[in-house]
Short mmCIF file of C-alpha atoms and ligand atoms in Angstrom, two decimals:
data_model
loop_
_atom_site.label_atom_id
_atom_site.label_comp_id
_atom_site.label_asym_id
_atom_site.label_seq_id
_atom_site.Cartn_x
_atom_site.Cartn_y
_atom_site.Cartn_z
CA MET E 1 110.74 -6.50 -70.90
CA LEU E 2 108.76 -8.32 -68.20
CA ARG E 3 110.18 -11.64 -67.06
CA PHE E 4 108.51 -14.28 -64.90
CA GLU E 5 110.88 -16.98 -63.61
CA PHE E 6 109.69 -20.31 -62.29
CA ASP E 7 111.46 -23.59 -61.52
CA ASP E 8 110.06 -25.26 -64.59
CA VAL E 9 109.76 -22.49 -67.14
CA ARG E 10 110.66 -18.86 -67.83
CA LEU E 11 108.23 -16.42 -69.48
CA THR E 12 109.24 -13.10 -71.00
CA VAL E 13 106.94 -10.49 -72.49
CA LEU E 14 108.80 -8.74 -75.31
CA PRO E 15 107.51 -5.52 -76.89
CA THR E 16 108.16 -5.74 -80.66
CA GLY E 17 106.91 -2.23 -81.48
CA SER E 18 103.71 -0.27 -81.78
CA LEU E 19 101.04 0.74 -84.26
CA ARG E 20 97.97 2.94 -84.32
CA LEU E 21 94.52 1.75 -85.36
CA ASP E 22 91.19 3.56 -85.60
CA GLY E 23 89.77 3.94 -82.10
CA GLY E 24 86.21 3.35 -83.25
CA ALA E 25 87.16 0.07 -84.93
CA MET E 26 89.01 -1.03 -81.79
CA PHE E 27 85.93 -0.67 -79.56
CA GLY E 28 83.01 -1.55 -81.85
CA VAL E 29 79.71 -0.32 -80.45
CA VAL E 30 81.25 1.48 -77.47
CA PRO E 31 80.92 5.29 -77.90
CA LYS E 32 84.07 7.37 -78.15
CA PRO E 33 83.45 9.41 -74.95
CA LEU E 34 83.69 6.12 -73.03
CA TRP E 35 86.73 4.52 -74.67
CA GLU E 36 88.60 7.81 -74.89
CA ARG E 37 88.86 7.94 -71.11
CA GLU E 38 91.48 5.22 -71.34
CA HIS E 39 92.78 5.56 -74.91
CA LYS E 40 93.43 9.06 -76.26
CA ALA E 41 92.88 9.32 -80.00
CA ASP E 42 95.28 11.27 -82.22
CA ASP E 43 94.20 13.77 -84.91
CA ARG E 44 93.44 10.83 -87.24
CA ASN E 45 91.26 9.15 -84.56
CA ARG E 46 93.89 6.45 -84.03
CA ILE E 47 94.90 4.98 -80.67
CA LEU E 48 98.30 3.66 -79.66
CA LEU E 49 98.63 -0.13 -79.49
CA ALA E 50 101.54 -2.32 -78.47
CA MET E 51 102.55 -5.57 -80.12
CA ASN E 52 103.70 -7.67 -77.17
CA VAL E 53 104.86 -11.21 -77.88
CA LEU E 54 105.53 -13.95 -75.33
CA LEU E 55 108.74 -15.94 -75.13
CA VAL E 56 108.41 -19.31 -73.39
CA GLU E 57 111.67 -20.96 -72.35
CA ASP E 58 111.03 -24.52 -71.26
CA GLY E 59 114.39 -26.20 -70.67
CA ASP E 60 116.19 -26.09 -74.02
CA ARG E 61 113.04 -25.18 -75.92
CA LYS E 62 112.55 -21.59 -76.96
CA ILE E 63 109.03 -20.87 -78.10
CA LEU E 64 107.72 -17.56 -79.36
CA ILE E 65 104.02 -16.72 -79.33
CA ASP E 66 103.24 -14.27 -82.17
CA THR E 67 105.88 -12.16 -83.91
CA GLY E 68 104.51 -8.60 -84.22
CA ALA E 69 104.14 -6.70 -87.48
CA GLY E 70 107.66 -7.29 -88.78
CA GLU E 71 109.65 -5.10 -91.11
CA LYS E 72 108.22 -5.67 -94.60
CA TRP E 73 106.49 -2.28 -94.84
CA ASP E 74 106.79 0.64 -97.23
CA ALA E 75 106.66 4.28 -96.15
CA LYS E 76 102.97 4.73 -96.99
CA GLU E 77 101.89 1.70 -94.94
CA ARG E 78 104.12 2.78 -92.05
CA ASP E 79 102.37 6.14 -92.10
CA ILE E 80 98.81 4.70 -92.24
CA PHE E 81 99.41 2.55 -89.17
CA ALA E 82 102.07 4.75 -87.50
CA LEU E 83 104.15 1.59 -87.42
CA GLU E 84 107.19 1.56 -85.15
CA THR E 85 108.93 -1.77 -85.50
CA SER E 86 112.42 -3.17 -85.25
CA PRO E 87 114.04 -6.42 -86.44
CA ALA E 88 113.65 -9.52 -84.27
CA GLU E 89 117.43 -9.39 -83.65
CA ASP E 90 116.80 -6.18 -81.71
CA TRP E 91 113.72 -7.07 -79.69
CA LEU E 92 115.06 -10.54 -78.80
CA LYS E 93 118.33 -9.06 -77.55
CA PRO E 94 117.08 -8.19 -74.02
CA ALA E 95 116.24 -11.90 -73.64
CA GLY E 96 119.78 -12.83 -74.72
CA LEU E 97 118.59 -14.65 -77.86
CA THR E 98 118.89 -14.38 -81.64
CA PRO E 99 116.31 -15.52 -84.23
CA PRO E 100 118.04 -18.87 -84.98
CA ASP E 101 117.65 -19.80 -81.28
CA ILE E 102 113.86 -19.96 -81.59
CA ASP E 103 112.65 -23.50 -82.28
CA MET E 104 108.92 -22.94 -82.36
CA VAL E 105 106.64 -20.04 -83.29
CA VAL E 106 102.97 -20.23 -82.30
CA CYS E 107 100.65 -18.02 -84.36
CA SER E 108 97.52 -16.92 -82.48
CA HIS E 109 96.14 -16.06 -85.92
CA LEU E 110 97.58 -14.74 -89.17
CA HIS E 111 96.64 -11.04 -89.15
CA PHE E 112 99.52 -8.80 -90.19
CA ASP E 113 100.08 -7.24 -86.76
CA HIS E 114 100.52 -10.70 -85.21
CA ALA E 115 102.24 -12.71 -87.95
CA GLY E 116 104.08 -10.00 -89.91
CA GLY E 117 107.30 -10.85 -88.09
CA ASN E 118 107.07 -14.49 -89.24
CA THR E 119 109.09 -13.67 -92.34
CA VAL E 120 111.76 -11.21 -93.46
CA ARG E 121 113.07 -9.90 -96.75
CA LYS E 122 116.85 -9.98 -96.87
CA ASN E 123 118.54 -7.65 -99.36
CA GLY E 124 115.44 -7.29 -101.49
CA SER E 125 114.87 -11.05 -101.69
CA ASP E 126 111.51 -12.77 -101.47
CA ALA E 127 110.24 -13.24 -97.91
CA VAL E 128 111.83 -16.11 -95.97
CA ALA E 129 111.38 -17.44 -92.44
CA ALA E 130 112.56 -14.91 -89.85
CA PHE E 131 113.21 -17.81 -87.47
CA PRO E 132 115.02 -20.32 -89.71
CA ASN E 133 115.10 -23.18 -87.19
CA ALA E 134 111.52 -22.82 -85.99
CA VAL E 135 108.42 -24.85 -86.67
CA TYR E 136 105.50 -22.46 -87.08
CA VAL E 137 102.27 -23.69 -85.48
CA MET E 138 98.96 -22.43 -86.84
CA GLN E 139 95.34 -23.50 -86.96
CA GLN E 140 94.41 -25.09 -90.28
CA GLY E 141 91.10 -23.21 -90.37
CA GLU E 142 92.90 -19.90 -89.87
CA LEU E 143 95.25 -20.63 -92.76
CA GLU E 144 92.32 -21.57 -94.98
CA LEU E 145 90.57 -18.30 -94.12
CA ALA E 146 93.73 -16.31 -94.83
CA ARG E 147 94.12 -18.00 -98.23
CA SER E 148 90.48 -17.64 -99.26
CA GLY E 149 90.10 -13.98 -98.33
CA ASN E 150 86.98 -12.03 -99.29
CA GLU E 151 86.30 -8.29 -99.41
CA ARG E 152 85.74 -8.15 -95.64
CA THR E 153 88.67 -10.26 -94.45
CA ARG E 154 91.36 -9.65 -97.05
CA ALA E 155 92.92 -6.44 -95.74
CA SER E 156 94.17 -8.14 -92.56
CA TYR E 157 96.12 -10.94 -94.26
CA MET E 158 99.31 -10.81 -96.29
CA ALA E 159 100.38 -13.95 -98.10
CA GLU E 160 104.08 -13.34 -97.61
CA ASN E 161 103.63 -13.78 -93.85
CA TYR E 162 102.77 -17.48 -94.25
CA GLU E 163 103.11 -18.74 -97.85
CA PRO E 164 106.96 -18.79 -97.84
CA LEU E 165 106.83 -20.97 -94.71
CA LEU E 166 104.46 -23.48 -96.26
CA SER E 167 106.70 -24.09 -99.24
CA ASP E 168 109.61 -24.71 -96.89
CA LYS E 169 107.63 -27.35 -94.94
CA GLN E 170 108.19 -25.33 -91.77
CA VAL E 171 104.58 -25.34 -90.69
CA ARG E 172 102.67 -27.58 -88.29
CA LEU E 173 98.92 -27.26 -88.81
CA VAL E 174 96.67 -28.05 -85.87
CA ASN E 175 92.91 -28.46 -85.66
CA GLY E 176 91.14 -27.08 -82.61
CA ASP E 177 92.29 -27.56 -79.00
CA THR E 178 95.75 -29.08 -78.94
CA ALA E 179 98.27 -30.15 -76.27
CA LEU E 180 101.33 -28.62 -77.93
CA THR E 181 104.22 -29.08 -75.49
CA ARG E 182 104.72 -30.14 -71.88
CA CYS E 183 103.55 -26.70 -70.75
CA ILE E 184 101.55 -25.19 -73.64
CA ARG E 185 97.97 -25.98 -74.58
CA LEU E 186 96.23 -24.29 -77.48
CA ARG E 187 92.62 -23.29 -76.92
CA LEU E 188 90.41 -22.41 -79.85
CA ALA E 189 88.89 -18.95 -79.20
CA PRO E 190 86.42 -18.18 -81.99
CA GLY E 191 85.15 -14.66 -82.61
CA HIS E 192 87.85 -12.28 -83.82
CA THR E 193 88.39 -14.91 -86.48
CA PRO E 194 86.62 -18.30 -86.39
CA HIS E 195 89.89 -20.18 -85.72
CA MET E 196 91.93 -17.81 -83.57
CA GLN E 197 93.69 -19.64 -80.76
CA VAL E 198 94.71 -18.65 -77.24
CA PRO E 199 97.87 -20.38 -75.97
CA LEU E 200 97.66 -21.36 -72.28
CA VAL E 201 101.03 -21.80 -70.58
CA ARG E 202 101.43 -23.78 -67.33
CA ALA E 203 104.10 -22.12 -65.21
CA GLY E 204 104.88 -22.29 -61.51
CA GLY E 205 101.66 -24.14 -60.78
CA GLY E 206 99.53 -21.43 -62.41
CA THR E 207 98.43 -20.51 -65.91
CA PHE E 208 99.37 -17.65 -68.23
CA ALA E 209 96.86 -17.02 -71.04
CA TYR E 210 98.01 -15.19 -74.15
CA LEU E 211 94.70 -13.62 -75.12
CA ALA E 212 95.73 -12.21 -78.52
CA ASP E 213 92.78 -10.39 -80.12
CA LEU E 214 90.13 -11.99 -77.89
CA VAL E 215 90.98 -9.33 -75.27
CA PRO E 216 93.53 -7.10 -77.03
CA THR E 217 93.87 -4.54 -74.21
CA ALA E 218 92.90 -4.54 -70.54
CA SER E 219 89.97 -2.24 -71.46
CA HIS E 220 88.49 -5.08 -73.52
CA VAL E 221 87.89 -7.18 -70.39
CA ARG E 222 84.48 -5.42 -70.30
CA ALA E 223 81.99 -7.66 -72.11
CA PRO E 224 80.67 -5.16 -74.72
CA TYR E 225 84.15 -3.90 -75.64
CA ILE E 226 84.44 -5.95 -78.83
CA MET E 227 86.39 -4.83 -81.85
CA GLY E 228 84.64 -3.77 -85.05
CA TYR E 229 87.31 -5.85 -86.80
CA ASP E 230 85.89 -9.08 -85.35
CA LEU E 231 84.34 -11.39 -87.92
CA GLU E 232 81.93 -12.99 -85.42
CA PRO E 233 81.34 -10.48 -82.59
CA LEU E 234 78.72 -12.59 -80.80
CA ALA E 235 81.12 -15.53 -80.81
CA THR E 236 83.74 -13.18 -79.30
CA LEU E 237 81.26 -12.30 -76.56
CA ALA E 238 80.56 -15.96 -75.69
CA THR E 239 84.23 -17.00 -75.89
CA LYS E 240 85.37 -14.02 -73.83
CA LYS E 241 82.78 -14.50 -71.07
CA ALA E 242 83.61 -18.19 -70.72
CA LEU E 243 87.37 -17.75 -70.82
CA LEU E 244 87.47 -14.78 -68.44
CA ALA E 245 85.21 -16.62 -65.97
CA GLU E 246 87.68 -19.52 -66.04
CA ALA E 247 90.57 -17.07 -65.66
CA ALA E 248 88.94 -15.40 -62.64
CA ARG E 249 88.15 -18.77 -60.97
CA ASN E 250 91.73 -19.94 -61.35
CA ASP E 251 93.53 -16.60 -60.94
CA TRP E 252 95.26 -16.85 -64.32
CA ARG E 253 97.82 -14.31 -65.48
CA LEU E 254 96.62 -12.62 -68.67
CA VAL E 255 98.89 -11.29 -71.40
CA PHE E 256 97.35 -8.36 -73.30
CA GLU E 257 99.10 -8.31 -76.66
CA HIS E 258 98.06 -4.81 -77.70
CA ASP E 259 98.02 -2.98 -74.36
CA PRO E 260 100.72 -0.28 -74.27
CA VAL E 261 100.57 0.18 -70.47
CA LEU E 262 99.28 -3.05 -68.93
CA PRO E 263 100.94 -6.01 -70.67
CA VAL E 264 100.20 -8.58 -67.94
CA GLY E 265 97.27 -8.57 -65.55
CA ARG E 266 95.00 -10.65 -63.36
CA LEU E 267 91.27 -10.26 -62.86
CA VAL E 268 89.86 -8.55 -59.79
CA GLU E 269 86.26 -7.79 -58.98
CA GLU E 270 85.20 -4.15 -58.61
CA LYS E 271 81.56 -3.18 -58.04
CA GLY E 272 80.44 -6.62 -59.18
CA ARG E 273 82.45 -6.48 -62.44
CA LEU E 274 85.73 -7.97 -63.51
CA LYS E 275 88.63 -5.71 -64.34
CA ALA E 276 92.33 -6.24 -64.96
CA ALA E 277 94.95 -5.28 -62.38
CA ALA E 278 98.60 -5.11 -63.39
CA VAL E 279 100.87 -8.01 -62.40
CA GLU E 280 104.61 -7.55 -61.89
CA PRO E 281 107.16 -10.35 -61.56
CA GLU E 282 107.78 -11.27 -57.91
ZN1 ZN U 1 93.76 -9.72 -85.39
#
């Protein structure tokens, strides 16, 4: 757990577990001899990825950004993705909270490794909200894409991660850039999906950007490191270059959702290129 305390707000990066995905798919056109310097593949060519979520405590408000992969997995799926997950009760514990304490959940997008923890099955029941008192915030376009899946997009979405919330009227749909709370702005970040969003959190006079799958690990700061999973890779390139330039200009703190060793970084220049350097709480 990494915690950043400021006068106005407290930010905590919580690891919810890990999974393994195909290394080639994670780095797109980048050849394996290059990406393997930083990410060792296992005997099934998979690399280890974290699922780091961000807790924002703003006065009485307790806001969670993404929820990890959750627990609704059978043995075969757990094996395919080498899923290591635990219930939200467990990964919230270091922050001194329980799921009913959360009053808002922001979904960067609805892929299973980001929104799987949105819902739980209790004693074999149908899936219900994992955070019963929370409003779940998602982009309308992202929800529409999830619901109208095609052969290329379908594998990443699972209806039980969002449909049970919709029927309970627990969802707030937003369209594009949105001022969400006193300290959180949502920035549309098209590429990985057309309506993925990056939450920007004002804290201590600076900005923390939760980059989700725009820049899933610190390695992906490099411009051509774009996932094969991305639906619009050239949009990813444009979004990433613009956002990272803004981040460098303003010395933002960057949260890398999938990075198992560098969860929070800032950009530094090395040989004329940007790279991420780890940031620790002061
Ligand atoms: Zn994704």
